[in-house]
PDB file of C-alpha atoms in Angstrom:
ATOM      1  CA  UNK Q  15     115.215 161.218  52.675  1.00 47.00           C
ATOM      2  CA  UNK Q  16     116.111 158.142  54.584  1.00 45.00           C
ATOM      3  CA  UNK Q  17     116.527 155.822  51.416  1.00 47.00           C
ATOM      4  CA  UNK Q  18     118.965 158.771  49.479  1.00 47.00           C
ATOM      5  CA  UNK Q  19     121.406 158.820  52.392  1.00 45.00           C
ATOM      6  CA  UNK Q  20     121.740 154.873  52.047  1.00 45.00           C
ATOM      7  CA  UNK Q  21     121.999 155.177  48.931  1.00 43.00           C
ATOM      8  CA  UNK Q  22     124.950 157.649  49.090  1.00 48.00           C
ATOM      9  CA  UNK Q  23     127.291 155.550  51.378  1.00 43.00           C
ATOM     10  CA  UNK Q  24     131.058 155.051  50.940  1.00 47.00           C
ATOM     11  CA  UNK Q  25     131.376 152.894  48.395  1.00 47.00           C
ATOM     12  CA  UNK Q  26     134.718 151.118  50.421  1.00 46.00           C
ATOM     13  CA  UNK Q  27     132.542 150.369  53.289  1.00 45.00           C
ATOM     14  CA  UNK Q  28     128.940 148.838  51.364  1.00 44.00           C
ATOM     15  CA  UNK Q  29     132.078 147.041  49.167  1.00 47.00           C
ATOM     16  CA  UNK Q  30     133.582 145.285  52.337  1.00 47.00           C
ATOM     17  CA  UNK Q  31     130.379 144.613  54.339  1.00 46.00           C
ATOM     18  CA  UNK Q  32     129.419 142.339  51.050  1.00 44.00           C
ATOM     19  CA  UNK Q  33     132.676 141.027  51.144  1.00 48.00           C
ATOM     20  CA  UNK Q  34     131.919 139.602  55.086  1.00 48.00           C
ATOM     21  CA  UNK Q  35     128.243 138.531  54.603  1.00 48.00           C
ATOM     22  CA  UNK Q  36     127.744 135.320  52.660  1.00 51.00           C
ATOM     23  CA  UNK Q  37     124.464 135.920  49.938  1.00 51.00           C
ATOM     24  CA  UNK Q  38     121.573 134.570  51.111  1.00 49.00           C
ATOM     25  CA  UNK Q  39     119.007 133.073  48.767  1.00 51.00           C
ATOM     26  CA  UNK Q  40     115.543 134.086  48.805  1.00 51.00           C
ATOM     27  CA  UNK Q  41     113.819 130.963  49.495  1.00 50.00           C
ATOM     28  CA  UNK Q  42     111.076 131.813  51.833  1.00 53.00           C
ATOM     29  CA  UNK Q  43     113.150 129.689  54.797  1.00 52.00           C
ATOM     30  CA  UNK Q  44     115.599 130.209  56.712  1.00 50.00           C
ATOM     31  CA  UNK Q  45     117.895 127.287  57.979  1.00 53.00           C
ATOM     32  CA  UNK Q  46     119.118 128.460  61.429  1.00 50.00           C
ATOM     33  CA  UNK Q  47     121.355 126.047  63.586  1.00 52.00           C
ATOM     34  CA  UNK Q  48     122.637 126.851  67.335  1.00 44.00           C
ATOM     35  CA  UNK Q  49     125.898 125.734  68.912  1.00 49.00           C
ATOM     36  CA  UNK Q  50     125.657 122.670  71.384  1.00 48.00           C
ATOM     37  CA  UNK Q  51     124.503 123.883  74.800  1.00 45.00           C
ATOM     38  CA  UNK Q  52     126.080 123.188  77.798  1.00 47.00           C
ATOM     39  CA  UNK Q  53     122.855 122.803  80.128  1.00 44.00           C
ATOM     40  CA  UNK Q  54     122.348 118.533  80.875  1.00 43.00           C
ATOM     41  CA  UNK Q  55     119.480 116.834  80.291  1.00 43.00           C
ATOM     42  CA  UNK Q  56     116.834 115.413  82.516  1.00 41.00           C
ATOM     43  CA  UNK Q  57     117.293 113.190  83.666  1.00 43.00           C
ATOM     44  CA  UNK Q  58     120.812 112.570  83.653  1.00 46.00           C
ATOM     45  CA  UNK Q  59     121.928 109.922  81.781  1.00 44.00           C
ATOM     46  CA  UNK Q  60     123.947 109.001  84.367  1.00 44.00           C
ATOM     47  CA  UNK Q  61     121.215 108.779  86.963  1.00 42.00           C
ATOM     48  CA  UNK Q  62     120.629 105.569  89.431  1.00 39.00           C
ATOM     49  CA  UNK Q  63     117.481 104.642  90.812  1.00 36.00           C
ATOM     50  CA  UNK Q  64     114.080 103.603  89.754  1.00 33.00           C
ATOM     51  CA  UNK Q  65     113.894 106.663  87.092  1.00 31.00           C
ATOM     52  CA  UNK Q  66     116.458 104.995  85.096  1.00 35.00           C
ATOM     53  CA  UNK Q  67     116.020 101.808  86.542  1.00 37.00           C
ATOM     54  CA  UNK Q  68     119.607 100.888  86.862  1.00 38.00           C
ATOM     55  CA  UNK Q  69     120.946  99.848  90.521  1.00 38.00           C
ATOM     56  CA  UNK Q  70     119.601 101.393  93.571  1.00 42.00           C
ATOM     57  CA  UNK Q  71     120.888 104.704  96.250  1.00 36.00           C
ATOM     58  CA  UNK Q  72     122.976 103.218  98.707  1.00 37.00           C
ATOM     59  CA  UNK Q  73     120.724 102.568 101.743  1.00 44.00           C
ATOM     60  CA  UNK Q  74     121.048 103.589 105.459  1.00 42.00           C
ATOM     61  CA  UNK Q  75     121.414 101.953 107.667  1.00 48.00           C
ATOM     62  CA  UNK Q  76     118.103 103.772 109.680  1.00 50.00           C
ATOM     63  CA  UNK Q  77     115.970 103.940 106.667  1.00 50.00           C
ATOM     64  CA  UNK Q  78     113.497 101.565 108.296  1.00 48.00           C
ATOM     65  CA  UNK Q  79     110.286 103.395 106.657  1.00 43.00           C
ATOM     66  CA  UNK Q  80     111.791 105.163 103.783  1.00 46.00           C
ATOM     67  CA  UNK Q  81     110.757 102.990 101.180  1.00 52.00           C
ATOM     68  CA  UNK Q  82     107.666 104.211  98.584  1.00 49.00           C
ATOM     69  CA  UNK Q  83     104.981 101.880  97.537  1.00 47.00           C
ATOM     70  CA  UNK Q  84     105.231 101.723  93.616  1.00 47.00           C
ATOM     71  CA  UNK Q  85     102.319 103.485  92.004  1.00 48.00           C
ATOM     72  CA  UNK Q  86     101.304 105.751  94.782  1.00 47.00           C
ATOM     73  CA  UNK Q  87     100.949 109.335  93.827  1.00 46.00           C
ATOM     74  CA  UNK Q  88      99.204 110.878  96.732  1.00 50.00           C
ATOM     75  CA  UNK Q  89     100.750 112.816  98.921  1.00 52.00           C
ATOM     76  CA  UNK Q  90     102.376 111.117 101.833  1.00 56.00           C
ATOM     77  CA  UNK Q  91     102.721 111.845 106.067  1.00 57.00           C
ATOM     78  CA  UNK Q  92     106.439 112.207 106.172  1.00 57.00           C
ATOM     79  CA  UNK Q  93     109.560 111.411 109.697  1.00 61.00           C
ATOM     80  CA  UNK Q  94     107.872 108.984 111.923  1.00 63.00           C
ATOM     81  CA  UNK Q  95     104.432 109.967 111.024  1.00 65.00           C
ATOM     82  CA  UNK Q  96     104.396 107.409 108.006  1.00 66.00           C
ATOM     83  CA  UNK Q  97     105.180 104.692 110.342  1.00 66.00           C
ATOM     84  CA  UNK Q  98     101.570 104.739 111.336  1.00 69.00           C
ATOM     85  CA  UNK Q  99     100.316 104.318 107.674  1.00 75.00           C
ATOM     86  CA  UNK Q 100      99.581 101.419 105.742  1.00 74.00           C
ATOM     87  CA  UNK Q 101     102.024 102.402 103.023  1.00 73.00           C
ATOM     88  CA  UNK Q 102     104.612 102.524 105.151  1.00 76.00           C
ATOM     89  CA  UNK Q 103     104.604  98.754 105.220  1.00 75.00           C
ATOM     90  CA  UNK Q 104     103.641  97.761 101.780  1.00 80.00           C
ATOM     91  CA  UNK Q 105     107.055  97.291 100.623  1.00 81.00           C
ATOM     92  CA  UNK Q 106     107.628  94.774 102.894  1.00 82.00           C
ATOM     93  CA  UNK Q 107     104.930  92.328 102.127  1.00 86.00           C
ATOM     94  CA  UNK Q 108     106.123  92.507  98.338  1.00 84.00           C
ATOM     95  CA  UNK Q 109     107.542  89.013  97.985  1.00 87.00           C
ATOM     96  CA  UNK Q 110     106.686  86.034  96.351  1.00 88.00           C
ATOM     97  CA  UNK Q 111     106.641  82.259  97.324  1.00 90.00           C
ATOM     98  CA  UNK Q 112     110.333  81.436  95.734  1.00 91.00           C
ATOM     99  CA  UNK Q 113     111.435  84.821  98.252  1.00 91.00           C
ATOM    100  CA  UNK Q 114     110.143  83.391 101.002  1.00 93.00           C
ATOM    101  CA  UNK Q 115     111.125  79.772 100.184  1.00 94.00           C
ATOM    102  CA  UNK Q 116     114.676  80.870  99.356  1.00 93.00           C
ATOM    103  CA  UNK Q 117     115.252  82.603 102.409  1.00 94.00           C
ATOM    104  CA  UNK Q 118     114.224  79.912 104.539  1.00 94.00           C
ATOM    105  CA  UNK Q 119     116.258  77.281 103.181  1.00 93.00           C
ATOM    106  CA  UNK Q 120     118.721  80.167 103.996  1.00 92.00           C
ATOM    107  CA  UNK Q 121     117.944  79.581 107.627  1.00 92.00           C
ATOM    108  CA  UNK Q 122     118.505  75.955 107.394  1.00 93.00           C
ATOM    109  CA  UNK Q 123     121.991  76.233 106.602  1.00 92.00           C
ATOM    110  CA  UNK Q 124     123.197  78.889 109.747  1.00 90.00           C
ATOM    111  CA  UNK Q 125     126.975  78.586 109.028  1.00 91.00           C
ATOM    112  CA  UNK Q 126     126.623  80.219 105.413  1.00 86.00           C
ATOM    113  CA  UNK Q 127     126.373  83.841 107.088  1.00 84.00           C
ATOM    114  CA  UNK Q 128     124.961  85.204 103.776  1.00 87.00           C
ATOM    115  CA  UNK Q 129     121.653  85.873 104.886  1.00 91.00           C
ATOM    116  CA  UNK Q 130     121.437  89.883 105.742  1.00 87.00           C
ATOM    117  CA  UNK Q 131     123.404  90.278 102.491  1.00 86.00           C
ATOM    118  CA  UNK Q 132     121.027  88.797 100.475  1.00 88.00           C
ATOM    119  CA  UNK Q 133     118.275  90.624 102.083  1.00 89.00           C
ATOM    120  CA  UNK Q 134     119.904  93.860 102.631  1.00 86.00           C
ATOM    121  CA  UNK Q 135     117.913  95.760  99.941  1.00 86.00           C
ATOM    122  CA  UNK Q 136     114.652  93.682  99.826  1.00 88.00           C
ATOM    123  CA  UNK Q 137     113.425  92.844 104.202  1.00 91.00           C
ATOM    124  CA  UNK Q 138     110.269  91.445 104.166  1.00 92.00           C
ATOM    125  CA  UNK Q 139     108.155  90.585 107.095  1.00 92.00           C
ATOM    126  CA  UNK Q 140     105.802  88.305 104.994  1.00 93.00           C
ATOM    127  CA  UNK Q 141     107.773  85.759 106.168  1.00 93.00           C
ATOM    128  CA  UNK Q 142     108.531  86.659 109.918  1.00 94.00           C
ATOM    129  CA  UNK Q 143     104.955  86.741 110.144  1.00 94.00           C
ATOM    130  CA  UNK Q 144     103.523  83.688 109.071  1.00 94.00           C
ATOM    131  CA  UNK Q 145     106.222  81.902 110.556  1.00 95.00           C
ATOM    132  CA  UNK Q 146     105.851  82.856 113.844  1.00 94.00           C
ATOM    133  CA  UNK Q 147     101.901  82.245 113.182  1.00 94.00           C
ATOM    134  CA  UNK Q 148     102.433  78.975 112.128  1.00 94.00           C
ATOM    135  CA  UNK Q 149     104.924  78.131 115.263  1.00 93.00           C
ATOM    136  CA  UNK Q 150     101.790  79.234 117.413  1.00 92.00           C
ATOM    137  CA  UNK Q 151      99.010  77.142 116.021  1.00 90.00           C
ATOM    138  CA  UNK Q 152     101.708  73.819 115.610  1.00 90.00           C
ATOM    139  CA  UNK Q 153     102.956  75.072 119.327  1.00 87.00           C
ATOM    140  CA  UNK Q 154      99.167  74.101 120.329  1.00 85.00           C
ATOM    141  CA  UNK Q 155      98.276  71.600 118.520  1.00 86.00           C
ATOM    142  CA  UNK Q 156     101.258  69.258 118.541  1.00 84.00           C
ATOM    143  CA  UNK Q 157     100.933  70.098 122.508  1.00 80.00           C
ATOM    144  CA  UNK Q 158      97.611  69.404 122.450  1.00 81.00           C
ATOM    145  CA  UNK Q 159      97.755  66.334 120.779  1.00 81.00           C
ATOM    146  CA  UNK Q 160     100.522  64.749 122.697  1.00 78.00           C
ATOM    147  CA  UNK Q 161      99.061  65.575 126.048  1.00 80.00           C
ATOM    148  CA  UNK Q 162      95.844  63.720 124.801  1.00 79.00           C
ATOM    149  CA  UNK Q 163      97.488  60.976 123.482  1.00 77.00           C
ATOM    150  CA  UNK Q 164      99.597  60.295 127.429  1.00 74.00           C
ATOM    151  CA  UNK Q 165      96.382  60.749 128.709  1.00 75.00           C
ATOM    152  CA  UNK Q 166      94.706  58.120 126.582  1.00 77.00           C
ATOM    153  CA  UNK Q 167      97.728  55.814 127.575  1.00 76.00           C
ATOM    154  CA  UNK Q 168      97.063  56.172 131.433  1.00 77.00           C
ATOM    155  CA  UNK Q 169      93.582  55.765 131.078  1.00 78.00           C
ATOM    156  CA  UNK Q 170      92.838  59.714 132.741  1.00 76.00           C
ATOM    157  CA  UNK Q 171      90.780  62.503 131.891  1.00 79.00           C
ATOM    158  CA  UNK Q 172      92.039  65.086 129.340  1.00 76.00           C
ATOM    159  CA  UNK Q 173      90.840  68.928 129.403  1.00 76.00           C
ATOM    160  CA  UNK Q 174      92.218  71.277 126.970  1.00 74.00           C
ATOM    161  CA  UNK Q 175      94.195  74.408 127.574  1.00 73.00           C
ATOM    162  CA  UNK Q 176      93.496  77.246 125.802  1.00 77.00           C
ATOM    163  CA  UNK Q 177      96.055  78.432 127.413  1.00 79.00           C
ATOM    164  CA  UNK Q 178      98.510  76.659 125.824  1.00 80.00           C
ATOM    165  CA  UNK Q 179      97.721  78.923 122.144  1.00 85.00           C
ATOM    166  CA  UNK Q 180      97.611  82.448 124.348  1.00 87.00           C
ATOM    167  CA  UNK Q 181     101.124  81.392 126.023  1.00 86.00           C
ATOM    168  CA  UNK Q 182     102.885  80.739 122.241  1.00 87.00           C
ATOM    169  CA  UNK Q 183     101.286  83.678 120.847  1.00 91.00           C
ATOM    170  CA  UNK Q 184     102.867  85.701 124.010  1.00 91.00           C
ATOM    171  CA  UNK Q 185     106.064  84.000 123.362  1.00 91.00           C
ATOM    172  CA  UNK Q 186     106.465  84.226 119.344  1.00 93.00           C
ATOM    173  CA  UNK Q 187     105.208  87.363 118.469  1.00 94.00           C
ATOM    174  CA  UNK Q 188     106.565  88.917 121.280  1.00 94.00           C
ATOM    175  CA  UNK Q 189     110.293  87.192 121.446  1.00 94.00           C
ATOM    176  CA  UNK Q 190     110.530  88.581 117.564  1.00 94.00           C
ATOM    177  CA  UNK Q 191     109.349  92.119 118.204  1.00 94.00           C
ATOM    178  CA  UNK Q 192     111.138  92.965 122.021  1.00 95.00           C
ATOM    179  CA  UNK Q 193     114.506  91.310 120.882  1.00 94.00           C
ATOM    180  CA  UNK Q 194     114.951  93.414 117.503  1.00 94.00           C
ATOM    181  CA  UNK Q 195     113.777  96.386 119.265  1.00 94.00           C
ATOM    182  CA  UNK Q 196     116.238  96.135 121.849  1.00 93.00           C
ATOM    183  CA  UNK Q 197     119.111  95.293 119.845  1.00 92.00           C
ATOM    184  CA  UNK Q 198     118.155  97.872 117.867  1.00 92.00           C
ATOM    185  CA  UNK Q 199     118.849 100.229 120.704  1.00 91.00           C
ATOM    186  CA  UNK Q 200     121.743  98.713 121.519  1.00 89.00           C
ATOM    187  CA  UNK Q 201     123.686  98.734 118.097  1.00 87.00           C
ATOM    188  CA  UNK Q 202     122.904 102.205 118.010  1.00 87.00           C
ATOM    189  CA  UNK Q 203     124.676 102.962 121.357  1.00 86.00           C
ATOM    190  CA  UNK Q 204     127.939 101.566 120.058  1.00 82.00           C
ATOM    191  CA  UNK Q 205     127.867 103.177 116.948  1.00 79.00           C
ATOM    192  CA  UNK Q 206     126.933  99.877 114.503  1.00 76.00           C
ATOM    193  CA  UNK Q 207     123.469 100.792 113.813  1.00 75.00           C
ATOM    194  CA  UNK Q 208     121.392  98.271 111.597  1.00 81.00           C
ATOM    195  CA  UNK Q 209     117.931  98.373 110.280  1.00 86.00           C
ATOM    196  CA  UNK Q 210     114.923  97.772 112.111  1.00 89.00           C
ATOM    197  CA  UNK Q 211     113.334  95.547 109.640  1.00 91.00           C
ATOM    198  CA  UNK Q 212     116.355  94.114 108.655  1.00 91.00           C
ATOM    199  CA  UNK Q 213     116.755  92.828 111.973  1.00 93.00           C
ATOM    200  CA  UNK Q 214     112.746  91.702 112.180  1.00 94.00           C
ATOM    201  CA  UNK Q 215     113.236  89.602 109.391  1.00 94.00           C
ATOM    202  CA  UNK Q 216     116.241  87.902 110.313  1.00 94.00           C
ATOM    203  CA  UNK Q 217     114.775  86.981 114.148  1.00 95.00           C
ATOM    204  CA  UNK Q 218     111.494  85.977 111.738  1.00 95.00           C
ATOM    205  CA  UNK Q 219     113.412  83.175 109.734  1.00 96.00           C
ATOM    206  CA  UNK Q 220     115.638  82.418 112.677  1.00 95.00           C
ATOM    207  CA  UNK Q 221     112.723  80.642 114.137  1.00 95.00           C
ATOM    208  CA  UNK Q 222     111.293  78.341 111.110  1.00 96.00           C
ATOM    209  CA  UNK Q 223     113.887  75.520 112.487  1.00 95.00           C
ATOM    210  CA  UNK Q 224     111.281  75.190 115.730  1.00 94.00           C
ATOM    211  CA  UNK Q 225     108.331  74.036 113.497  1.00 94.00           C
ATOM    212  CA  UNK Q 226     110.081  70.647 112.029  1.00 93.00           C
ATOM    213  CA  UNK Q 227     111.419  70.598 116.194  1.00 92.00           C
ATOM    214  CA  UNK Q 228     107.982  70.857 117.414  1.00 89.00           C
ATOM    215  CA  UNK Q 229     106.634  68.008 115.351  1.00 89.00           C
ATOM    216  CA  UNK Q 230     109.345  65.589 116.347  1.00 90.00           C
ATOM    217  CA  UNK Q 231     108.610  66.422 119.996  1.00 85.00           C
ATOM    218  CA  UNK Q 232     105.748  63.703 119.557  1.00 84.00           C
ATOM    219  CA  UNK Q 233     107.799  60.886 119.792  1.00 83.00           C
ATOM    220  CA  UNK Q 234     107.491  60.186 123.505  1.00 78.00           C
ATOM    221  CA  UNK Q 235     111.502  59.736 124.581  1.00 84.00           C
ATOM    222  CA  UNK Q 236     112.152  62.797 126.505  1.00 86.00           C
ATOM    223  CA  UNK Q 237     115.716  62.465 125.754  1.00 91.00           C
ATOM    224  CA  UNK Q 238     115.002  62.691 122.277  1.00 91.00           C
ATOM    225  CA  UNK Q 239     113.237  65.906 122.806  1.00 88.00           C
ATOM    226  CA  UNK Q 240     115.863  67.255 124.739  1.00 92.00           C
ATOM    227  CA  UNK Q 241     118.071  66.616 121.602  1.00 93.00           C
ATOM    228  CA  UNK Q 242     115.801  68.090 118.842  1.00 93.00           C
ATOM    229  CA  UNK Q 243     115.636  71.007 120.946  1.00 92.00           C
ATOM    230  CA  UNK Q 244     119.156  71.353 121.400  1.00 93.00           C
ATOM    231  CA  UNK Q 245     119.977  71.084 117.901  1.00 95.00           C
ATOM    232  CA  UNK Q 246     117.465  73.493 117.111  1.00 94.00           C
ATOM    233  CA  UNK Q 247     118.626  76.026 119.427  1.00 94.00           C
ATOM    234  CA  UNK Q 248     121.953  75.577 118.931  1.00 96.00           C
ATOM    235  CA  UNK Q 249     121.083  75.862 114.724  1.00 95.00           C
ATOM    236  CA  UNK Q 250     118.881  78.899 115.366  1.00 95.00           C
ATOM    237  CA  UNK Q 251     121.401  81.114 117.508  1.00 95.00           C
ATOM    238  CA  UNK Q 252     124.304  80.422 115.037  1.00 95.00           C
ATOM    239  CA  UNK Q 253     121.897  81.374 112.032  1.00 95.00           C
ATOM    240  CA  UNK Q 254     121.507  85.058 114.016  1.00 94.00           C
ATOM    241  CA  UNK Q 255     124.850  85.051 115.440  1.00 93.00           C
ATOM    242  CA  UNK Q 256     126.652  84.721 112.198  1.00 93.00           C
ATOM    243  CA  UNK Q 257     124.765  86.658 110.174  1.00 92.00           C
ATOM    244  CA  UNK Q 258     125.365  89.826 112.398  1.00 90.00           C
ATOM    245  CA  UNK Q 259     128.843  89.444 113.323  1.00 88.00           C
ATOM    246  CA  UNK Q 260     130.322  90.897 110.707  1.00 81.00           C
ATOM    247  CA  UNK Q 261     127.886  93.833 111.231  1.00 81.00           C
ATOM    248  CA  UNK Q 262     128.984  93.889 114.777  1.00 85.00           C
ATOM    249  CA  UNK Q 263     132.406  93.837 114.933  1.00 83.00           C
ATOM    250  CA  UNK Q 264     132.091  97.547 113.636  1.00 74.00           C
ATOM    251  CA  UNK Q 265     131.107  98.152 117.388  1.00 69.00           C
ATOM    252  CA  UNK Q 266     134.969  97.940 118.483  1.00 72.00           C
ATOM    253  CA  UNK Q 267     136.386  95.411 120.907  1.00 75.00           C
ATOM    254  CA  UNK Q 268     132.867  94.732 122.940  1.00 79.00           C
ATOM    255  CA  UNK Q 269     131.804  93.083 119.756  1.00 84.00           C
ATOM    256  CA  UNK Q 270     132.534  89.692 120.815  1.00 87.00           C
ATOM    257  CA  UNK Q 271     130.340  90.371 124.189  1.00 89.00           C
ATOM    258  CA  UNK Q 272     127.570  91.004 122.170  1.00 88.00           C
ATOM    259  CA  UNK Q 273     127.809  88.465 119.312  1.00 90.00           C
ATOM    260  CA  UNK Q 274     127.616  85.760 122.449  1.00 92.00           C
ATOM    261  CA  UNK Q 275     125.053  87.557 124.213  1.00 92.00           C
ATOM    262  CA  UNK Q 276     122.667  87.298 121.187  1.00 92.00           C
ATOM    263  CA  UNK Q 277     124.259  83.418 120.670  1.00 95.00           C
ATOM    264  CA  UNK Q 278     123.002  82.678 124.615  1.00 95.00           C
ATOM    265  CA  UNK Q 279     120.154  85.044 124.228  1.00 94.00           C
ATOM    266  CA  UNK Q 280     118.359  82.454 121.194  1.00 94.00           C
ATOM    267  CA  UNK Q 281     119.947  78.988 123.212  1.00 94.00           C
ATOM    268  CA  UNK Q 282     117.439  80.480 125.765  1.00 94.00           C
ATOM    269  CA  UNK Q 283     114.893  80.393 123.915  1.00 92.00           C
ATOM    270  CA  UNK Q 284     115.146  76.851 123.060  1.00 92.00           C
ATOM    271  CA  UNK Q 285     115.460  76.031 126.872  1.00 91.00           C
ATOM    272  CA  UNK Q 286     112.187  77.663 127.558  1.00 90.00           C
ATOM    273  CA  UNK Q 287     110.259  76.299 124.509  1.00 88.00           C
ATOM    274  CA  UNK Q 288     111.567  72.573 125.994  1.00 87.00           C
ATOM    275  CA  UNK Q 289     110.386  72.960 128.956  1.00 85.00           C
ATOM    276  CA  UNK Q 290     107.142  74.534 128.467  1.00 81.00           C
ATOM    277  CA  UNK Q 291     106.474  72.856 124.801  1.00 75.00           C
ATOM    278  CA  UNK Q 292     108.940  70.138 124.747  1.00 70.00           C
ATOM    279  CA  UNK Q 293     107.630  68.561 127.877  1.00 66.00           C
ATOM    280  CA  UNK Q 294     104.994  66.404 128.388  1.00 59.00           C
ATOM    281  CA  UNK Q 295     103.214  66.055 132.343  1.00 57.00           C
ATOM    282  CA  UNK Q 296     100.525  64.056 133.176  1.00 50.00           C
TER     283      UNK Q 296
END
């Protein structure tokens, strides 16, 4: 019954519905094509970062742990809590020997100022590190040494000082961890806020020019020692000074005050490491 009332239908409306719809071959297949979509694909062409490996996000200025060691898919503490993981600090070990080369001759040359720039997106504290390891065990032994050798030349008796390694270590590691940290605190007050381990690495390097000053200080003219330390105090505080001045003088008109407190803060340094390294007594 179905197929005789088809079959029966107004011969003006079967004529026009052929008229609209094309004749389709029997082939077996069906070619069927969709219109272009709207939705975007993933990743975005457009997309920065590591997934597309063009440049990097922009960084803050407080992303002190943020960074991701490559290759690590397990699941990760996250705030502060990561700070007390060893991931947390991969990232900043990842440099080579030309990195760390580079950036020192960097700190040889203070009145460039180019320093934080080129270390904005890669801080290490390799570096930092060794450096100030290095400054403790030359500290001693150049100490050591020269004491011996004015002892020799008077003809008296020569004990070592241990004391002489526990007093650098006190002074190194502890100059280049207490002085970030504080103007760290500081920077944030007024508003100018900087990186913790940006700051780290640049008091790190900032004290390479007091290895080549500690083995001068063997040549027994005090007045030469009172020069080499000079010049490498004077070299050292510029390197930090200039480097974060133009970070600093986002901190309004008390930027000045604090460029020349950090300036003083490093010629101190120097001071102390003259007379309590630089200076022989027998």
């Amino acid at each position: 019954m179905m197929a005789g009332k088809y079959t029966h239908l107004d011969n003006q409306k079967v004529s026009g519905s052929v008229d609209s719809v094309p004749a389709v071959t029997d082939s077996g297949e069906v070619a069927i094509k969709f219109a272009d979509s709207n939705l975007e694909t993933f990743p975005p062409s457009q997309a920065r970062g590591k997934i597309s490996g063009g440049s990097r996000p922009p960084r803050d200025a407080d992303d002190t742990f943020s960074k991701t060691s490559l290759g690590s898919d397990e699941a990760q503490p996250g705030g502060w809590f990561r700070s007390f993981t060893v991931d947390a600090y991969k990232p900043y070990f990842d440099v080579d020997t030309s990195d760390v080369l580079d950036r020192i001759k960097e700190s040889l040359f203070p009145f460039k100022g180019s320093f934080t720039e080129k270390t904005a997106s890669n801080p290490d504290l390799y570096g930092p590190f060794w450096i100030c390891t290095t400054l403790i065990f030359v500290a001693a032994a150049i100490g050591t040494f020269v004491t011996y050798v004015a002892h020799e030349l008077k003809n008296q008796e020569w004990n070592y000082d241990i004391n002489l390694v526990t007093w650098s270590a006190g002074v190194f590691y502890g100059y280049v961890t207490i002085v970030p940290l504080g103007l760290y605190v500081i920077l944030k007050y007024f508003s100018a806020p900087s990186g913790l381990v940006q700051l780290f690495c640049l008091y790190g390097y900032s004290l390479f020019v007091f290895i080549p000053a500690l083995c001068l200080s063997v040549v027994p003219l005090e007045i030469f020692r009172w020069v080499i330390a000079g010049v490498a105090g004077f070299m050292s505080a510029t390197f930090v000074a200039l480097n974060l001045r133009a970070h600093i003088m986002s901190a309004g008109e008390r930027w000045f005050f604090i460029v020349a407190a950090i300036f003083l803060l490093q010629v101190a340094l120097s001071v102390v490491l003259k007379l309590y390294l630089f200076t022989v007594t027998v």
